[in-house]
């Protein structure tokens, strides 16, 4: 009898709660609408909700803080309620406080732009994608002129380039050259080891790599070079196999653990080979093997070759200063920039007053 009484009491309480919920929902059901799989209360007055102390305790915050537009989670999802987007992303202009500006900044900057975006802008790495562009030179004047452009991932050198720049092929000179490149924003520096025997190649490579973890040691794809590249890769040294002329040499480089393999496009063409197709095949081999080794295309003669290689799926290049300057020059671009500058110079207004009539 006691159990039966308890069950009747629980049933009565459940019926009373259900009746209360139905009465509340019927009172404002005209203000609710179904959007997709979400039930949204677009105009439910907070005063109606505030009549229930239980609702206030469940929310755990004042009724005044409840937003007028709320949307329940999808019926097939366990996420918590969240507000519907009601407006486009906002770009807000605010003046910096007087204490945060120096006297020099007051003359140059009058407004600070703050972005409040629901969808953030892509990061710098996302915008650059997988592209890595290297500057192929040992000339310090080229370093100071071209590295500040900000488009180069790193610098590549070899004994021939050192000789042309009249820089000794020594560990000390290469360490100084690498330090200069890093100071100018280079993320990597590639220099080539030397020697005719495996132990000579490895010893010089170790001494070059010990300078900085951003140093990549280049090794020619000779029989001794392949063994040296494998040994240095096993030691954790970053390796770039160089002087690659055939697609099958990419297989060798990947198997040796090279981080980069550098084919010479221009020299392949000079030898009567189809350099463009060979490089494209090399890239397909790396992609097909699902290897992280990068095909670093070298000996590029002009900017058009660079664009054609990029269109074929290549993403890593090293270019001479001459080709680098080609990337920044176009006759039509220069003409357009000149016209823009003329219009800007002839149409300058009062900097202290905007064209819309308010003071800046």
Coordinates of C-alpha atoms in Angstrom, one line a residue:
X1 CA 0.0 0.0 0.0
X2 CA 2.8 2.4 0.8
X3 CA 4.5 1.8 -2.6
X4 CA 1.2 2.3 -4.4
X5 CA 0.7 5.5 -2.6
X6 CA 4.2 6.8 -3.5
X7 CA 3.6 5.9 -7.2
X8 CA 0.3 7.8 -7.2
X9 CA 2.0 10.8 -5.6
X10 CA 4.8 10.7 -8.3
X11 CA 2.3 10.4 -11.1
X12 CA 0.4 13.4 -9.8
X13 CA 3.5 15.5 -9.6
X14 CA 4.5 14.5 -13.1
X15 CA 1.0 15.4 -14.4
X16 CA 1.2 18.8 -12.7
X17 CA 4.6 19.6 -14.2
X18 CA 3.4 18.6 -17.7
X19 CA 0.4 20.7 -17.4
X20 CA 2.5 23.7 -16.4
X21 CA 4.8 23.2 -19.3
X22 CA 2.0 22.9 -21.8
X23 CA 0.3 26.0 -20.5
X24 CA 3.5 28.0 -20.9
X25 CA 4.2 26.7 -24.4
X26 CA 0.6 27.4 -25.6
X27 CA 0.8 30.9 -24.3
X28 CA 3.6 31.8 -26.6
X29 CA 3.6 29.1 -29.3
X30 CA 2.8 31.7 -31.9
X31 CA 6.2 33.3 -31.2
X32 CA 8.1 30.2 -32.0
X33 CA 9.2 29.0 -35.4
X34 CA 11.1 25.9 -36.7
X35 CA 14.2 26.7 -38.8
X36 CA 15.6 23.5 -40.3
X37 CA 16.0 21.1 -37.4
X38 CA 16.2 23.9 -34.8
X39 CA 13.4 25.4 -32.7
X40 CA 14.0 29.1 -32.3
X41 CA 12.2 31.4 -29.9
X42 CA 12.6 34.7 -31.8
X43 CA 10.3 36.9 -29.7
X44 CA 9.6 35.1 -26.4
X45 CA 9.4 37.9 -23.8
X46 CA 11.8 37.6 -21.0
X47 CA 8.9 38.6 -18.6
X48 CA 7.1 35.4 -19.3
X49 CA 10.2 33.3 -18.7
X50 CA 10.9 35.3 -15.5
X51 CA 7.6 34.1 -14.0
X52 CA 9.2 30.7 -13.3
X53 CA 11.8 30.7 -10.5
X54 CA 12.9 27.2 -11.7
X55 CA 13.8 28.6 -15.2
X56 CA 15.9 31.3 -13.6
X57 CA 17.8 28.8 -11.4
X58 CA 18.4 26.6 -14.5
X59 CA 19.8 29.5 -16.5
X60 CA 22.1 30.4 -13.5
X61 CA 22.2 34.0 -14.7
X62 CA 19.9 37.1 -14.5
X63 CA 16.9 37.1 -16.9
X64 CA 18.2 40.5 -18.2
X65 CA 21.3 38.7 -19.6
X66 CA 19.3 36.3 -21.7
X67 CA 19.6 37.3 -25.4
X68 CA 16.3 37.8 -27.2
X69 CA 17.3 35.4 -30.1
X70 CA 18.3 31.9 -29.0
X71 CA 18.4 28.7 -31.0
X72 CA 18.4 25.2 -29.6
X73 CA 21.1 22.7 -30.7
X74 CA 20.3 20.4 -33.7
X75 CA 18.1 17.5 -32.8
X76 CA 20.9 15.1 -33.7
X77 CA 23.6 16.9 -31.8
X78 CA 24.4 17.3 -28.1
X79 CA 25.9 20.8 -28.3
X80 CA 24.7 23.5 -26.1
X81 CA 22.4 26.3 -27.2
X82 CA 24.2 29.1 -29.1
X83 CA 22.9 32.4 -30.6
X84 CA 22.1 32.6 -34.3
X85 CA 24.3 35.0 -36.3
X86 CA 22.3 38.1 -36.7
X87 CA 24.7 40.4 -38.6
X88 CA 27.7 40.5 -40.9
X89 CA 31.2 40.6 -39.4
X90 CA 32.0 44.0 -37.9
X91 CA 35.0 46.2 -38.6
X92 CA 35.4 48.7 -35.8
X93 CA 37.5 51.8 -35.7
X94 CA 38.7 53.0 -32.3
X95 CA 41.1 55.7 -31.2
X96 CA 44.1 54.5 -29.1
X97 CA 44.5 56.0 -25.7
X98 CA 46.7 59.0 -25.3
X99 CA 49.1 57.2 -23.0
X100 CA 49.8 54.4 -25.5
X101 CA 51.1 56.6 -28.3
X102 CA 54.5 58.1 -28.7
X103 CA 54.9 61.6 -30.1
X104 CA 56.3 60.1 -33.4
X105 CA 53.3 57.7 -33.7
X106 CA 50.8 60.6 -33.3
X107 CA 52.0 62.1 -36.6
X108 CA 51.8 58.8 -38.5
X109 CA 48.8 57.0 -37.1
X110 CA 45.5 58.6 -36.1
X111 CA 43.3 55.5 -36.1
X112 CA 43.8 51.9 -35.2
X113 CA 41.8 49.3 -37.0
X114 CA 40.4 46.4 -35.0
X115 CA 38.8 43.4 -36.7
X116 CA 36.0 41.4 -35.1
X117 CA 35.4 38.6 -37.5
X118 CA 33.2 35.5 -37.0
X119 CA 35.3 33.8 -39.7
X120 CA 39.0 34.6 -39.1
X121 CA 41.3 35.5 -42.0
X122 CA 43.7 32.8 -43.2
X123 CA 47.0 32.6 -41.5
X124 CA 50.3 33.6 -43.3
X125 CA 51.2 29.9 -43.7
X126 CA 47.8 29.1 -45.1
X127 CA 48.1 31.9 -47.6
X128 CA 51.6 30.8 -48.7
X129 CA 50.6 27.2 -49.0
X130 CA 53.4 24.7 -49.7
X131 CA 55.5 27.1 -51.8
X132 CA 59.2 27.5 -50.9
X133 CA 61.2 29.9 -52.9
X134 CA 65.0 30.0 -52.4
X135 CA 67.6 32.5 -53.5
X136 CA 70.5 30.8 -55.3
X137 CA 73.5 33.1 -54.6
X138 CA 76.5 33.6 -52.3
X139 CA 76.8 37.4 -53.1
X140 CA 76.2 39.5 -50.0
X141 CA 74.9 42.4 -52.2
X142 CA 72.2 40.1 -53.5
X143 CA 71.4 39.1 -49.9
X144 CA 70.8 42.7 -48.8
X145 CA 68.9 43.7 -51.9
X146 CA 66.5 40.7 -52.4
X147 CA 66.0 38.9 -49.1
X148 CA 64.1 41.9 -47.6
X149 CA 61.4 41.3 -50.2
X150 CA 60.1 38.7 -47.9
X151 CA 59.3 36.1 -50.6
X152 CA 62.3 33.8 -50.1
X153 CA 62.1 30.9 -47.7
X154 CA 65.9 30.5 -47.7
X155 CA 69.2 30.7 -49.5
X156 CA 71.1 28.0 -51.5
X157 CA 74.8 28.0 -52.3
X158 CA 77.4 25.7 -53.8
X159 CA 81.2 25.8 -54.4
X160 CA 80.8 27.4 -57.8
X161 CA 78.7 30.3 -56.4
X162 CA 81.2 30.8 -53.6
X163 CA 84.0 31.1 -56.2
X164 CA 82.1 33.7 -58.2
X165 CA 81.4 35.7 -55.0
X166 CA 85.1 35.4 -54.0
X167 CA 84.1 33.7 -50.7
X168 CA 86.4 30.9 -49.5
X169 CA 84.9 27.4 -49.4
X170 CA 85.6 26.9 -45.7
X171 CA 83.5 26.1 -42.6
X172 CA 84.2 29.5 -41.1
X173 CA 83.2 31.5 -44.2
X174 CA 80.0 29.5 -44.7
X175 CA 79.1 30.0 -41.0
X176 CA 79.4 33.7 -41.5
X177 CA 77.4 33.6 -44.7
X178 CA 74.7 31.6 -43.0
X179 CA 74.5 34.0 -40.1
X180 CA 74.1 36.9 -42.5
X181 CA 71.2 35.1 -44.3
X182 CA 69.5 34.3 -41.0
X183 CA 69.8 37.9 -39.9
X184 CA 68.0 39.0 -43.1
X185 CA 65.1 36.7 -42.5
X186 CA 66.1 33.5 -44.2
X187 CA 64.5 30.4 -42.6
X188 CA 67.0 27.9 -44.1
X189 CA 70.5 28.0 -45.5
X190 CA 71.9 25.3 -47.9
X191 CA 75.6 24.8 -48.4
X192 CA 77.4 21.9 -50.0
X193 CA 79.9 19.6 -48.4
X194 CA 83.0 18.6 -50.3
X195 CA 85.4 15.7 -50.6
X196 CA 85.9 12.6 -52.9
X197 CA 85.5 10.0 -50.1
X198 CA 82.6 9.2 -47.9
X199 CA 84.4 10.0 -44.7
X200 CA 85.4 13.4 -46.1
X201 CA 81.9 14.3 -47.2
X202 CA 80.4 13.2 -43.9
X203 CA 83.0 15.0 -41.8
X204 CA 82.6 18.3 -43.6
X205 CA 78.8 17.9 -43.6
X206 CA 78.8 17.4 -39.8
X207 CA 80.9 20.5 -39.3
X208 CA 78.6 22.6 -41.5
X209 CA 75.4 21.3 -39.9
X210 CA 76.7 21.8 -36.3
X211 CA 76.5 25.6 -36.8
X212 CA 72.7 25.8 -36.8
X213 CA 69.7 23.5 -37.1
X214 CA 68.5 25.6 -40.1
X215 CA 71.5 24.6 -42.1
X216 CA 70.8 21.9 -44.8
X217 CA 73.8 20.1 -46.2
X218 CA 73.9 19.5 -50.0
X219 CA 75.5 16.3 -51.3
X220 CA 76.0 15.4 -55.0
X221 CA 74.3 12.3 -56.2
X222 CA 77.5 10.3 -56.8
X223 CA 78.1 6.8 -55.4
X224 CA 80.1 8.2 -52.4
X225 CA 77.6 11.0 -52.1
X226 CA 74.6 8.7 -51.8
X227 CA 76.4 6.7 -49.0
X228 CA 77.3 10.0 -47.2
X229 CA 73.8 11.3 -47.5
X230 CA 72.4 8.1 -46.0
X231 CA 74.9 8.3 -43.1
X232 CA 74.1 12.0 -42.4
X233 CA 70.4 11.4 -42.6
X234 CA 70.7 8.6 -40.0
X235 CA 72.6 11.1 -37.8
X236 CA 69.7 13.6 -38.0
X237 CA 71.5 16.0 -40.3
X238 CA 69.2 17.7 -42.9
X239 CA 70.3 16.7 -46.4
X240 CA 69.7 17.9 -49.9
X241 CA 70.9 15.6 -52.7
X242 CA 72.0 17.8 -55.7
X243 CA 73.0 17.5 -59.3
X244 CA 70.0 15.4 -60.1
X245 CA 69.4 14.8 -63.9
X246 CA 67.2 11.7 -64.1
X247 CA 63.9 10.7 -62.5
X248 CA 65.3 7.5 -61.1
X249 CA 67.7 9.5 -59.0
X250 CA 64.7 10.8 -57.0
X251 CA 64.1 7.2 -55.9
X252 CA 67.6 7.1 -54.6
X253 CA 67.3 10.4 -52.8
X254 CA 64.0 9.4 -51.1
X255 CA 65.6 6.1 -50.0
X256 CA 68.6 7.9 -48.6
X257 CA 66.4 10.0 -46.4
X258 CA 67.0 13.3 -48.2
X259 CA 64.8 16.3 -47.3
X260 CA 65.3 17.9 -50.7
X261 CA 66.4 16.6 -54.1
X262 CA 67.7 19.3 -56.6
X263 CA 67.3 18.6 -60.3
X264 CA 69.0 21.1 -62.7
X265 CA 66.3 22.1 -65.3
X266 CA 68.5 24.4 -67.5
X267 CA 71.4 21.9 -67.7
X268 CA 69.0 19.1 -68.7
X269 CA 67.7 21.2 -71.5
X270 CA 71.2 22.1 -72.6
X271 CA 72.0 18.4 -72.8
X272 CA 69.1 17.8 -75.2
X273 CA 66.8 16.3 -72.6
X274 CA 63.2 17.4 -71.9
X275 CA 63.9 19.0 -68.6
X276 CA 60.4 20.2 -68.0
X277 CA 58.9 16.8 -68.4
X278 CA 61.6 15.1 -66.4
X279 CA 61.0 17.5 -63.4
X280 CA 57.3 16.9 -63.7
X281 CA 57.9 13.2 -63.5
X282 CA 60.1 13.6 -60.5
X283 CA 57.4 15.4 -58.7
X284 CA 54.9 12.7 -59.6
X285 CA 57.3 10.1 -58.2
X286 CA 57.6 11.9 -54.9
X287 CA 53.8 12.4 -54.7
X288 CA 53.2 8.7 -55.6
X289 CA 55.5 7.5 -52.9
X290 CA 53.8 9.8 -50.4
X291 CA 57.2 11.1 -49.4
X292 CA 57.9 14.3 -47.6
X293 CA 61.0 14.9 -49.8
X294 CA 60.8 18.1 -51.7
X295 CA 61.8 18.5 -55.4
X296 CA 63.9 21.6 -55.3
X297 CA 64.1 22.7 -58.9
X298 CA 67.3 24.5 -59.7
X299 CA 69.0 26.0 -62.8
X300 CA 65.8 27.9 -63.8
X301 CA 66.6 30.4 -66.6
X302 CA 63.5 32.7 -66.6
X303 CA 60.3 33.5 -64.8
X304 CA 58.1 31.8 -67.4
X305 CA 59.8 28.4 -66.6
X306 CA 59.0 29.0 -63.0
X307 CA 55.4 29.6 -63.7
X308 CA 55.1 26.6 -65.9
X309 CA 56.6 24.3 -63.3
X310 CA 54.3 25.7 -60.6
X311 CA 51.3 24.9 -62.9
X312 CA 52.6 21.3 -63.2
X313 CA 52.5 20.8 -59.4
X314 CA 56.0 21.8 -58.4
X315 CA 56.2 24.0 -55.3
X316 CA 59.9 24.3 -54.3
X317 CA 62.4 26.3 -56.4
X318 CA 65.8 28.0 -56.1
X319 CA 66.4 30.9 -58.5
X320 CA 69.2 33.2 -59.4
X321 CA 69.1 36.9 -58.6
X322 CA 68.5 37.6 -62.3
X323 CA 65.3 35.5 -62.3
X324 CA 64.3 36.9 -58.9
X325 CA 64.3 40.4 -60.4
X326 CA 62.2 39.2 -63.3
X327 CA 59.5 38.2 -60.7
X328 CA 59.2 41.9 -59.6
X329 CA 59.2 43.4 -63.1
X330 CA 56.5 43.8 -65.8
X331 CA 56.1 46.6 -68.2
X332 CA 52.4 46.9 -67.9
X333 CA 52.6 46.8 -64.1
X334 CA 55.1 49.7 -64.0
X335 CA 52.9 51.7 -66.4
X336 CA 49.9 51.2 -64.1
X337 CA 51.8 52.1 -61.0
X338 CA 53.0 55.3 -62.6
X339 CA 49.4 56.3 -63.5
X340 CA 48.3 55.5 -60.0
X341 CA 51.0 57.7 -58.5
X342 CA 50.2 60.6 -60.8
X343 CA 46.5 60.5 -59.9
X344 CA 47.4 60.3 -56.2
X345 CA 49.8 63.3 -56.4
X346 CA 47.4 65.5 -58.3
X347 CA 44.4 64.6 -56.1
X348 CA 45.7 65.1 -52.6
X349 CA 43.3 66.8 -50.2
X350 CA 43.6 68.2 -46.7
X351 CA 44.9 65.5 -44.4
X352 CA 43.3 67.1 -41.4
X353 CA 39.8 66.9 -42.8
X354 CA 38.1 64.1 -44.6
X355 CA 36.1 64.4 -47.8
X356 CA 33.0 63.5 -45.8
X357 CA 33.3 66.6 -43.6
X358 CA 34.5 65.3 -40.2
X359 CA 37.9 65.8 -38.6
X360 CA 40.4 63.0 -38.5

